Structures are given as structure tokens and as C-alpha cells.
CSV table of C-alpha atoms and ligand atoms in Angstrom, one decimal:
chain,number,residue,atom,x,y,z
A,1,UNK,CA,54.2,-11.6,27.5
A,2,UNK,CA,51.6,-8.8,27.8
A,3,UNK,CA,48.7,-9.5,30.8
A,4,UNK,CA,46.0,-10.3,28.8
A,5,UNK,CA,43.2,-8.2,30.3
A,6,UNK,CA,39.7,-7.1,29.3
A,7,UNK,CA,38.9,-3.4,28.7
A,8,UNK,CA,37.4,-1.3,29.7
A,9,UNK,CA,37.4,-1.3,33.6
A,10,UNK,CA,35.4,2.5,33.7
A,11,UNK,CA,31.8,2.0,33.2
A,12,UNK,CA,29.9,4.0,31.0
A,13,UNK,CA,30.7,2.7,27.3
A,14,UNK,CA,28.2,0.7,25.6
A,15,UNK,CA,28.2,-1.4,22.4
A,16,UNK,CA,25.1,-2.2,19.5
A,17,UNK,CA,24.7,-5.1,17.8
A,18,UNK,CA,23.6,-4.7,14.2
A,19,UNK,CA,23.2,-6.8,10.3
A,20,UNK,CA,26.6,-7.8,9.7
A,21,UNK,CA,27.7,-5.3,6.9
A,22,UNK,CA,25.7,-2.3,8.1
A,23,UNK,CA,28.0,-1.5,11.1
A,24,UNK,CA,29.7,1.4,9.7
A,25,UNK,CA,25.8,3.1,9.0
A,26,UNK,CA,25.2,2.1,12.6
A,27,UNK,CA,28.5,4.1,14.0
A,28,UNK,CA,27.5,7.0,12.5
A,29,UNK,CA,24.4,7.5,12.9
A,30,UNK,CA,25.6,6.5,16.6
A,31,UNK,CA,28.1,9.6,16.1
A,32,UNK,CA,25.8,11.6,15.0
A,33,UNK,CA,22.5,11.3,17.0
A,34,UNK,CA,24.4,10.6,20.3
A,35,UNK,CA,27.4,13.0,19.9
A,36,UNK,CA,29.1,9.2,21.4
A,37,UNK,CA,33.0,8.5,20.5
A,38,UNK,CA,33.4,5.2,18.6
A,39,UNK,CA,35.9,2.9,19.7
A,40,UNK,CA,35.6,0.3,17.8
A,41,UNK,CA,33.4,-1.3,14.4
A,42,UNK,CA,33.7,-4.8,14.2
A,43,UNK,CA,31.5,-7.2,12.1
A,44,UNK,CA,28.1,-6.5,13.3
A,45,UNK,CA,29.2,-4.8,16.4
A,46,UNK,CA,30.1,-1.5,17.4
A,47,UNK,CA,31.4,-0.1,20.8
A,48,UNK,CA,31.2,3.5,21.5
A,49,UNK,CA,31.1,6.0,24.2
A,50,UNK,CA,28.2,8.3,25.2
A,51,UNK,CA,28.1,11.3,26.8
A,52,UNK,CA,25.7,9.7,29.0
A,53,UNK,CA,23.8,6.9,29.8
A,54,UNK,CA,20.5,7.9,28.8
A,55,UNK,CA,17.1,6.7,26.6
A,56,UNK,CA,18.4,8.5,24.0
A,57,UNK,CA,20.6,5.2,23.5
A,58,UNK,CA,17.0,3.2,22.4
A,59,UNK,CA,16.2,6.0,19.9
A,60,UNK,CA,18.7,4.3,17.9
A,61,UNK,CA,17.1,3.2,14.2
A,62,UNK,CA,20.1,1.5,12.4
A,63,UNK,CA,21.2,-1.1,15.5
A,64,UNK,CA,19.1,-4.2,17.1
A,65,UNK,CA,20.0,-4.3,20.6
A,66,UNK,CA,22.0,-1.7,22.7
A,67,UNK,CA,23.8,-2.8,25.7
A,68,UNK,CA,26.0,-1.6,28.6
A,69,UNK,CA,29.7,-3.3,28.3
A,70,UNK,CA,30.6,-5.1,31.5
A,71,UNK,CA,34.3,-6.0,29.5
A,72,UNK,CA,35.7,-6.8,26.4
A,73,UNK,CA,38.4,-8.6,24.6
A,74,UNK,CA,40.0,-9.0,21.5
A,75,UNK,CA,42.5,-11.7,22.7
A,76,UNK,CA,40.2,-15.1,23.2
A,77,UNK,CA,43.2,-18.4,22.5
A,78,UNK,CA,40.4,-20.4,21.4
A,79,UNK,CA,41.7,-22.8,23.8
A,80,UNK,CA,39.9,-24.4,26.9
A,81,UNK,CA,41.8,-21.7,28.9
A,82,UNK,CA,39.4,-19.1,27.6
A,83,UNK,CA,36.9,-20.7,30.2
A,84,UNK,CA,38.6,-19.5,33.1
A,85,UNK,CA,39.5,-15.6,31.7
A,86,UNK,CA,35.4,-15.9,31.0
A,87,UNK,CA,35.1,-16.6,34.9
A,88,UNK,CA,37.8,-14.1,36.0
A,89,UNK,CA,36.7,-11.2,33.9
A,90,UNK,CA,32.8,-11.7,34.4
A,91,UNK,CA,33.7,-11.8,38.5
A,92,UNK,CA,36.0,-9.3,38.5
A,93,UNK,CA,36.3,-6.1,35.8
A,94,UNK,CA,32.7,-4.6,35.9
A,95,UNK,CA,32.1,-2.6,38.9
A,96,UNK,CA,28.5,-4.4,39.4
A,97,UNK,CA,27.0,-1.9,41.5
A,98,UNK,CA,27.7,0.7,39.5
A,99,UNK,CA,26.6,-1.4,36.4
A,100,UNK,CA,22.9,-2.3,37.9
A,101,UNK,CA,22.6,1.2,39.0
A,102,UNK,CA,23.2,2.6,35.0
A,103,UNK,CA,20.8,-0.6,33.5
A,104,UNK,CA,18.0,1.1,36.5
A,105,UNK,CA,18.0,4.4,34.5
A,106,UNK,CA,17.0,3.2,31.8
A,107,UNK,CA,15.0,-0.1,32.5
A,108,UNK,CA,13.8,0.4,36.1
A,109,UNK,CA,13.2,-2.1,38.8
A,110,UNK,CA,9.7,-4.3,38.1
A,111,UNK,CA,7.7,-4.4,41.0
A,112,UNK,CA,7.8,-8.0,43.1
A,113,UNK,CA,11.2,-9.8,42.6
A,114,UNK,CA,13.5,-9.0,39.4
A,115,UNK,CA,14.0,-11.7,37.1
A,116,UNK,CA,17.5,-12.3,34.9
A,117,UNK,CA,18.5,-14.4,31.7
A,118,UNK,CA,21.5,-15.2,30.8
A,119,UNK,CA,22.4,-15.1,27.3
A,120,UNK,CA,25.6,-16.5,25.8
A,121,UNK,CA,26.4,-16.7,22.2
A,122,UNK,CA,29.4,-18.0,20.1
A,123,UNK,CA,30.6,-17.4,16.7
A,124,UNK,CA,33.5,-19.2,15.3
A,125,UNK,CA,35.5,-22.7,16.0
A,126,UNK,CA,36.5,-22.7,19.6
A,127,UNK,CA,38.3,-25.5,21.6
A,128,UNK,CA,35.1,-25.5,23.6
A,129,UNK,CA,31.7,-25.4,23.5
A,130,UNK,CA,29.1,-23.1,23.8
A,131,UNK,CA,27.4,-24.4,26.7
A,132,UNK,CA,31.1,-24.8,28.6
A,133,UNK,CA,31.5,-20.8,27.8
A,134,UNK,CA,27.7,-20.7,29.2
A,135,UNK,CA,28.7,-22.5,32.3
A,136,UNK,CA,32.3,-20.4,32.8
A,137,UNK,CA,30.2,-17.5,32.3
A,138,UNK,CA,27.0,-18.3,35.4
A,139,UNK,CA,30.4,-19.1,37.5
A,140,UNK,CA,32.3,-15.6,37.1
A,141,UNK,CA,28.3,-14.2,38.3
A,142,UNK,CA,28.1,-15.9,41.1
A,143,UNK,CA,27.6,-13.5,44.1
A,144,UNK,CA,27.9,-10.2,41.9
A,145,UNK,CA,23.8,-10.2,41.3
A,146,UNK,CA,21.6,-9.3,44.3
A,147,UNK,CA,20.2,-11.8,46.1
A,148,UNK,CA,16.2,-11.1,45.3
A,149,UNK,CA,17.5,-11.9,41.6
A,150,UNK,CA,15.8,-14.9,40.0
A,151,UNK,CA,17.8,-16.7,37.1
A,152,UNK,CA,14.9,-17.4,34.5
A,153,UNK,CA,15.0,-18.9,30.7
A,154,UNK,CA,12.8,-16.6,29.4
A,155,UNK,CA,10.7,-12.8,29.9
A,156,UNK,CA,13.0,-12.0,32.1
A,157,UNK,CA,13.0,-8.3,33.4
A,158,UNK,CA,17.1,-8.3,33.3
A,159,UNK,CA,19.3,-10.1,30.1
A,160,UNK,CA,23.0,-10.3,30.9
A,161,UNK,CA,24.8,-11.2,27.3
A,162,UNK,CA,28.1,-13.0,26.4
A,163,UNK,CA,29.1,-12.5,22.9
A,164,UNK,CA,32.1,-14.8,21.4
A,165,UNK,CA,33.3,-13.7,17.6
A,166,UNK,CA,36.8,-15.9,17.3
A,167,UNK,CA,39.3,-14.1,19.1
A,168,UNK,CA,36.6,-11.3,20.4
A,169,UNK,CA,33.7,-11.5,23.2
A,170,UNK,CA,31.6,-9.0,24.7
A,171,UNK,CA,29.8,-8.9,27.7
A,172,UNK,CA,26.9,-6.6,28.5
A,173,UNK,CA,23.9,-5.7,30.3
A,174,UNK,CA,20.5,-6.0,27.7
A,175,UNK,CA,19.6,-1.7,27.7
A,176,UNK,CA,17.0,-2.6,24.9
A,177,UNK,CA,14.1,-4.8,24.6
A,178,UNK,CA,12.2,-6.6,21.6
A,179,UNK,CA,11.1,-2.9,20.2
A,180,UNK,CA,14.0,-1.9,19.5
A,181,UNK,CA,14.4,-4.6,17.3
A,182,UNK,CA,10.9,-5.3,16.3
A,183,UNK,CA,8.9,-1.8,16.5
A,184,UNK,CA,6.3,-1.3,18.0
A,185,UNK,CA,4.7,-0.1,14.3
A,186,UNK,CA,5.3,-4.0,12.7
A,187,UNK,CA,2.2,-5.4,13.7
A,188,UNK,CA,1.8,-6.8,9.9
A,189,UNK,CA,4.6,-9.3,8.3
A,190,UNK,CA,4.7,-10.8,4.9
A,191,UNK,CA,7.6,-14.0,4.4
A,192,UNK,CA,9.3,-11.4,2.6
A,193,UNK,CA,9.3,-8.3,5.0
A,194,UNK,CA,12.5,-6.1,5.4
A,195,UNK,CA,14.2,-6.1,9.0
A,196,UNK,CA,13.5,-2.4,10.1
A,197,UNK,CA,17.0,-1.9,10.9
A,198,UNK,CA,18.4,-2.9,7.6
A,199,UNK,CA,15.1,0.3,5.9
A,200,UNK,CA,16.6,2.2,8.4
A,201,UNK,CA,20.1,2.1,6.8
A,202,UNK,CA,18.6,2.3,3.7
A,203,UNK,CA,16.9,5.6,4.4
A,204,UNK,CA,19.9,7.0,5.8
A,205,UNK,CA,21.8,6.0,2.9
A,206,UNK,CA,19.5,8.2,0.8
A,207,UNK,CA,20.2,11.2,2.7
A,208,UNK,CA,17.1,12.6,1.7
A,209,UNK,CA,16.9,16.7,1.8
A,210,UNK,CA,14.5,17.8,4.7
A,211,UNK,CA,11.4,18.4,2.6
A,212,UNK,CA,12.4,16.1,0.1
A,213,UNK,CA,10.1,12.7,-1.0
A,214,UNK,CA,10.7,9.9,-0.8
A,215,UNK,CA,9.2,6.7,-3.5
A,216,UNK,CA,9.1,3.1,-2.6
A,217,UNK,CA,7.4,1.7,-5.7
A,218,UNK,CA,7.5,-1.7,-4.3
A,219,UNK,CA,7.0,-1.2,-1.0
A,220,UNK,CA,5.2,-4.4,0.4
A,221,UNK,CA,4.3,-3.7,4.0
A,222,UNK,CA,5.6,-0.2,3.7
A,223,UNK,CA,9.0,-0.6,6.2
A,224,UNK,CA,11.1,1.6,4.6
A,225,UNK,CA,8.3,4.0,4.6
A,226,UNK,CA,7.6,3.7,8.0
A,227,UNK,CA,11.5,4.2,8.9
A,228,UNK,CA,11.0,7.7,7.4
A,229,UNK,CA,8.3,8.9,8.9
A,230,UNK,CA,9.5,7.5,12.2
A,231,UNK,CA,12.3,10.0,12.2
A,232,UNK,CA,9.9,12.6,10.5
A,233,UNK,CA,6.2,12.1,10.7
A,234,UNK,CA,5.4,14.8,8.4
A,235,UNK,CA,7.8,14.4,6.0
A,236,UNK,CA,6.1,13.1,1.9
A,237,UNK,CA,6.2,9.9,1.7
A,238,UNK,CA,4.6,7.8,-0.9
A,239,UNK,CA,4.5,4.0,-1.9
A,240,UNK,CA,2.7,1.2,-3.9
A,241,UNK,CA,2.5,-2.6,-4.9
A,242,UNK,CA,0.9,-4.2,-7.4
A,243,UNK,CA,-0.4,-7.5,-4.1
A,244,UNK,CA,-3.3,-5.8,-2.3
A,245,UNK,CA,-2.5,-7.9,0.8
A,246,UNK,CA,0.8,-6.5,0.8
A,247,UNK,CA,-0.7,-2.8,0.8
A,248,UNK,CA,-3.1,-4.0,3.0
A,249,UNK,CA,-0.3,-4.6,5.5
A,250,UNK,CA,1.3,-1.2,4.6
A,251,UNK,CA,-1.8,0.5,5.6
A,252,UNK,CA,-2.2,-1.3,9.0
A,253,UNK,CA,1.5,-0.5,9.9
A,254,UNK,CA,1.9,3.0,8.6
A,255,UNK,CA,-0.8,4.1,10.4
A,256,UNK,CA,1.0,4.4,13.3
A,257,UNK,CA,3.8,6.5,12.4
A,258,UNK,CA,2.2,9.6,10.1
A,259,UNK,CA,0.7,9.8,6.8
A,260,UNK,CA,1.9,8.2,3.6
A,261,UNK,CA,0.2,7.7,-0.2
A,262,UNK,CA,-0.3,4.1,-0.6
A,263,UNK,CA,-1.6,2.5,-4.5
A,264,UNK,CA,-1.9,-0.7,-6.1
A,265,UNK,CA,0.3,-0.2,-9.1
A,266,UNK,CA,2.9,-1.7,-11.2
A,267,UNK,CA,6.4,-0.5,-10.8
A,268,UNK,CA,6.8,-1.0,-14.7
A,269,UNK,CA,4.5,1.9,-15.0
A,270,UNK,CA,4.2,4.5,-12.6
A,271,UNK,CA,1.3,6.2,-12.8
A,272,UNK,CA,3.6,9.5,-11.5
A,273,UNK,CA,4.9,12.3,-13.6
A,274,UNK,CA,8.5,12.6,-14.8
A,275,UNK,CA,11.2,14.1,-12.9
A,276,UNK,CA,9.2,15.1,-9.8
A,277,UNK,CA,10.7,12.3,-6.4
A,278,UNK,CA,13.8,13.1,-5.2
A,279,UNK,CA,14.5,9.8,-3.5
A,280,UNK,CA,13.7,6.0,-3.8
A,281,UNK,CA,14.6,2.8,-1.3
A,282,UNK,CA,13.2,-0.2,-2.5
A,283,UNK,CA,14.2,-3.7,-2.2
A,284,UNK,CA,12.3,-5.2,-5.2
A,285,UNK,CA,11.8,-9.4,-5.2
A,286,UNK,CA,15.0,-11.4,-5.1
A,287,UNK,CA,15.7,-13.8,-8.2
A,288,UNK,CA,14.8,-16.5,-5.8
A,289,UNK,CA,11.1,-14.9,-5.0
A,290,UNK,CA,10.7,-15.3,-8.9
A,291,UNK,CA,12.8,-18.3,-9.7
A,292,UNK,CA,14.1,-17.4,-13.0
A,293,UNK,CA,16.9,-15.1,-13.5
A,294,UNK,CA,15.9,-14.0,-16.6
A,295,UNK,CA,13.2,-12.5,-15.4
A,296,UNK,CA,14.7,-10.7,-12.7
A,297,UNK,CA,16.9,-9.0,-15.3
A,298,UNK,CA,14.0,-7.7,-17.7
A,299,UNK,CA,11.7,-7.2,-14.4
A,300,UNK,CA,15.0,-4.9,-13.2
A,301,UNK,CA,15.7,-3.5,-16.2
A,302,UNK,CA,11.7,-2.0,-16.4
A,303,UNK,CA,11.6,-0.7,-12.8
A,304,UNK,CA,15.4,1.0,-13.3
A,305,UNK,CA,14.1,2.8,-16.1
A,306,UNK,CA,11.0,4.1,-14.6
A,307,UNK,CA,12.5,4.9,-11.2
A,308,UNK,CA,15.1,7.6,-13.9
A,309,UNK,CA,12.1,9.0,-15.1
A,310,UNK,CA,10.5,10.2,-11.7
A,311,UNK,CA,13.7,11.0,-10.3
A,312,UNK,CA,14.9,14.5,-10.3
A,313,UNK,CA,17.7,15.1,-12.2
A,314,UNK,CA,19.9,15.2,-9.4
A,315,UNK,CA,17.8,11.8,-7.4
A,316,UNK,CA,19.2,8.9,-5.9
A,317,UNK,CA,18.3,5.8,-5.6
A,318,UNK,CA,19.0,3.1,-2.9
A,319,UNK,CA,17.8,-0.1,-4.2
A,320,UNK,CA,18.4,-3.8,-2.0
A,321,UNK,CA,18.8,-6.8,-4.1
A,322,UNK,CA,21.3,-10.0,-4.5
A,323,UNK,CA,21.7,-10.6,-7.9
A,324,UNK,CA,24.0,-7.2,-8.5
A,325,UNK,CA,25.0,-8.0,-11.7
A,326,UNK,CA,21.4,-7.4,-13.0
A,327,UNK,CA,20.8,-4.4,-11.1
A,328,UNK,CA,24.3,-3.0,-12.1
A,329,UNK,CA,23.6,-3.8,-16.3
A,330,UNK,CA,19.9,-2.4,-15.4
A,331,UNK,CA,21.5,1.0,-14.3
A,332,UNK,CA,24.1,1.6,-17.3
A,333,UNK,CA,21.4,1.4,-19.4
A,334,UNK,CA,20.3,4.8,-17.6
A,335,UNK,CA,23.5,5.9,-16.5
A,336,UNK,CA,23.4,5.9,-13.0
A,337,UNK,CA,26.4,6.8,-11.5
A,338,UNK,CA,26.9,3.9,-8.1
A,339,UNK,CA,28.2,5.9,-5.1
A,340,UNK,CA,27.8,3.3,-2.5
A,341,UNK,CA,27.7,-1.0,-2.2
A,342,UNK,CA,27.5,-2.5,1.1
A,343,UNK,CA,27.6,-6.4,1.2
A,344,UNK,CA,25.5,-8.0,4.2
A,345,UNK,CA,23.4,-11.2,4.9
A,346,UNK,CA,19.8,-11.5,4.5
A,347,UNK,CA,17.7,-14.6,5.2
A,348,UNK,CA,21.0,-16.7,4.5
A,349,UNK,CA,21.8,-15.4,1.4
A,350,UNK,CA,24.7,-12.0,0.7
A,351,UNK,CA,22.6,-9.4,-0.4
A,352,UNK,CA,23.7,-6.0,-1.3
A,353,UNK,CA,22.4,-1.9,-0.7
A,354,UNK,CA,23.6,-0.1,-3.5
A,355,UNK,CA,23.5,3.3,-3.5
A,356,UNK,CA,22.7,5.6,-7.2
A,357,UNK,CA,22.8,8.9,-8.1
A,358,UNK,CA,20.7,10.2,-11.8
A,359,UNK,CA,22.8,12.6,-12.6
B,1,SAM,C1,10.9,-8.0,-1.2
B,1,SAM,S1,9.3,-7.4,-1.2
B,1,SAM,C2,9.4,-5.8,-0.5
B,1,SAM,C3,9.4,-5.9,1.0
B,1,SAM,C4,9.2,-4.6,1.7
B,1,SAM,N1,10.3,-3.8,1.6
B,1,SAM,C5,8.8,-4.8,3.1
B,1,SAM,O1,9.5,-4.5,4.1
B,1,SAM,O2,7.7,-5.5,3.3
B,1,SAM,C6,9.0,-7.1,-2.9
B,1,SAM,C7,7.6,-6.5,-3.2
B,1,SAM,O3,7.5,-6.2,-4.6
B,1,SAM,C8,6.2,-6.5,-5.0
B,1,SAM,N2,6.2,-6.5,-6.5
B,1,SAM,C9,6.6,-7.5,-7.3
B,1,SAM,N3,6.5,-7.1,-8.6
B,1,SAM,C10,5.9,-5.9,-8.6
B,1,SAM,C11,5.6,-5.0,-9.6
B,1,SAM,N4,5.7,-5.3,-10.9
B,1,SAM,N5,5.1,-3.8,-9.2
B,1,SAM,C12,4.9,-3.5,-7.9
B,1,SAM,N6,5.2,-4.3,-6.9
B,1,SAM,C13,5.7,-5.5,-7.2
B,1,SAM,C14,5.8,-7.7,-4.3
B,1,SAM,O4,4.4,-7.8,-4.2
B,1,SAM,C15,6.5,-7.5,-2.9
B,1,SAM,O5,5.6,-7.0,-2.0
């Protein structure tokens, strides 16, 4: 029988955690911003190789948290036995040195005495539980943290993570913090907000030309704008809704990332001329925001067809909703053409990004 081992024993690779679904976005914009080698895209998760270990890793738009992979396996039994290859691998594959020397270049050493959480998450029916992989897990780290270290539960300067998906765990040091997740633009939320990484894929999905605009006519506190103009402040960005508080909250959180045109309008009827925006993201309400499904059908069927008029002839949209089937009878009606449908979860519910092209 083949050793069962966790790879990789040379430091230096990393992995991201992202929205289940928007993985293969994540890998390549990791390709292509970080010039990194993938290794591997697994739900949510993607491991890869930079050139270097660098804050260029935290510039990253489509992925939540980036860390630096201590080991990883593919071969969990889901039996009780997993505990002690936890223990074994956490003590023994990472060269911890090494490892606390790469997490200092990017999140140096607080002044006074560091503090360290210990993170430990599981996916999936296991033979164990959670708390025993916890446990297995502070075992295999016993003696490999220096001494000054102080285990906390929360704030802490230092995260260590354990990751269990069935048959796969990763273990990592935390490179990231909260902003990388969060930004440091959100200061506003609405209930029905859009994660920034999930705009983010949506605004690389629209591969939008480098002068080109881009239109959220629904834009509610303005995320997917602000994921464009965090990549390029200067670029033309424009947005309304037809809830003041929700522009209200676009104008507080835009502010901090470049200039965008903001109205209170209805999407039914833009008050923009025809053929003139080359791109739109917009996640208009879910059914279950409006409650009926009839009127998420109608309300889809008005925006589709103003969205075609403003387009260019050869625009795209990339719209976010979960009822698909409305969206999809909305589109034939103007003949989009669908070049792209990724499936992922959003506030429990599957939700898809579809991606359109006018012409
Ligand atoms: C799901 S939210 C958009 C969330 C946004 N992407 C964000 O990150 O905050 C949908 C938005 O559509 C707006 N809306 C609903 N009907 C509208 C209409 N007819 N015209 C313009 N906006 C509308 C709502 O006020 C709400 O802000």
C-alpha cells in the first residue's frame, strides 16, 4: 500500500479560499496577476505556486483569505485514524522556521508578545468530530511555535488554519486579514449587499475593454462598482437605484475608491441613450426579495430589454440571479447569446452568474 503522506514538504506554495463555484475565476486571475503555477482547484479552494512570497498575494480581488500551506492531503479515511496523521503531519512536514519566517514578510511581528488562533474547520461526515480534529491538530503544534507565543480565541496577531473537505485538509498559516475579505471601502451594508469577492468575479467575467464603461443599473451599495474602480480608479463607471438609502450607501462607499455617476432611477427606464455602455454587472433582487415569481419574470423581462438598448452592439452583460429560468426566457426575447453559467451559493440558496453577449 502506498505511504500515505502530505504534500508538499518545500515551503513556498500557498492556497486561497474562495465562494464555492467561483474557484476557476479565482485560479486565473491568480495565473494571471501573480504569474503563480496552479496546482490544484478544488471546491472553493485553490493551491498554487508563486514566484515569491510577497504582498502582492493580498492584492488578490476574486479570493477571501490567502494562506501559506504547511501540508496537504487528498487521502483523509474518514476514520478515527485521521487524528493521528493530523498530529503527525502538523508536527512533522512544515519546516516551521522557515514557515514563521515567510508569514513575517508579509505580516510582521506586533510589538509586545505575539498572539496565535487556531482555527480548525470541517466539511463533510467524518468518524470524528470536529473538536477531536481541533484537539489532534494543538497536539501535532506542540513545541513547533516559539515560546513568547500566546494561544488566544480571538484578535490574534497569528491564525494557523486546518481545513477538512471529506477526503481533503489543508493546513496553513492566515497571510490575509479581515480586508481582504471585507475591504476596507465597505463601510455601508444593506441585508442584501454583494460579497466583494463574488463583484469581483463578476467584473472579471465582463472583461471589460480598458476604456470601456461599465452600467450597474441596480446597483444598491455600489460593490460591483467599487470592484472596478479598485482595479482602475479612473476607469467610467456609472450606477443607479430607484431606494435612496441604497445610493446613499453607494455614495459613502464609492468614495473611497475613484469617481462613479450615481442616480435614483428605474432600471425599467433608463434615462441613458441607446447603444452607448459597453458592459453591465448587476445582480437585480432575488424572487425571494419580491416574493412572487411572477413578478420577477415581468420585472426581468423589463430590465433585460432595457439593458439591450444601452448596450453596444457588441456588449455583454453579466447579470447574478437564482431563478435562471426567468433570466434565460428574459434574454431570448432579445437574443442574447449566453457564453458563460457558473453555479455557486449565496446566503443558502444556488445562485447563478451568467454571462451575455448582444450580438
Ligand atoms: C440585490 S440588490 C443589489 C445589491 C448590490 N449589488 C450591492 O452589492 O449592494 C438589488 C437592488 O435592486 C434595487 N431595485 C429593485 N428594483 C429596482 C428598479 N426597478 N430599478 C432600480 N433598482 C431597483 C433594490 O433597491 C436593490 O438595491
Amino acid at each position: 500500500m502506498a505511504r500515505r503522506t502530505a504534500e508538499p514538504r518545500r515551503l513556498g506554495a500557498c492556497y486561497a479560499l474562495t465562494v464555492p463555484g467561483l474557484e476557476h475565476v479565482a485560479a486565473q486571475e491568480i495565473e494571471e496577476t501573480l504569474s503563480a503555477e496552479i496546482k490544484r482547484v478544488a471546491a472553493g479552494l485553490i493551491v498554487f505556486r508563486p514566484p515569491e512570497i510577497s504582498r502582492d498575494l493580498l492584492s488578490l480581488r476574486t479570493v477571501e483569505d490567502v494562506f501559506l500551506l504547511l501540508w496537504g492531503t487528498d487521502r483523509l479515511t474518514y476514520r478515527a485514524e485521521d487524528l493521528d496523521l493530523i498530529r503527525r503531519w502538523t508536527a512533522r512536514e512544515p519546516d516551521w522556521p522557515e514557515a514563521l519566517r515567510l508569514l513575517q514578510k508579509i505580516r510582521p511581528r506586533p510589538k509586545g508578545r505575539p498572539t496565535v488562533h487556531l482555527v480548525t474547520q470541517m466539511r463533510g461526515e467524518h468518524g470524528y468530530r470536529r473538536a477531536d480534529a481541533a484537539k489532534a491538530f494543538a497536539k501535532g503544534l506542540a513545541g513547533k511555535l516559539p515560546e513568547t507565543w500566546w494561544l488566544v480565541d480571538e484578535n490574534a496577531d497569528y491564525e494557523i488554519w486546518l481545513t477538512i473537505d471529506g477526503s481533503s485538509a489543508v493546513c496553513g498559516l492566515r497571510l490575509s486579514d479581515r480586508t481582504m475579505r471585507h475591504r476596507e471601502y465597505k463601510q455601508e451594508h444593506l441585508p442584501a449587499s454583494l460579497r466583494p469577492v463574488v463583484a469581483a468575479a463578476m467584473v472579471r467575467l465582463a472583461r471589460i475593454p480598458y476604456h470601456g464603461s461599465l452600467l450597474d443599473p441596480m446597483c444598491g451599495t455600489g460593490t460591483i462598482l467599487a470592484e472596478r474602480l479598485s482595479v482602475q480608479p479612473r476607469a467610467f463607471v456609472l450606477g443607479g437605484d430607484l431606494d435612496y438609502t441604497a445610493l446613499l450607501a453607494a455614495l459613502a462607499n464609492l468614495k473611497h475608491v475613484g469617481k462613479a455617476f450615481l442616480a435614483r432611477w428605474d432600471a425599467r427606464r433608463l434615462p441613458i441613450r441607446d447603444a452607448c455602455i459597453d458592459r453591465i454587472a448587476c445582480n437585480p433582487p432575488f424572487g425571494i426579495q419580491l416574493g412572487d415569481p411572477f413578478e420577477i419574470a415581468d420585472l426581468y423581462r423589463s430590465i433585460v430589454r432595457e439593458m439591450d438598448r444601452v448596450l453596444v452592439p457588441d456588449g455583454k452583460a453579466v447579470l447574478l440571479v437564482s431563478d435562471v429560468s426567468a433570466l434565460e426566457a428574459a434574454a431570448k426575447l432579445v437574443r442574447w447569446k449566453r457564453q458563460d453559467r457558473l453555479r455557486i451559493r449565496l446566503l443558502g440558496q444556488p445562485s447563478y452568474i451568467t454571462v451575455w453577449s448582444k450580438a
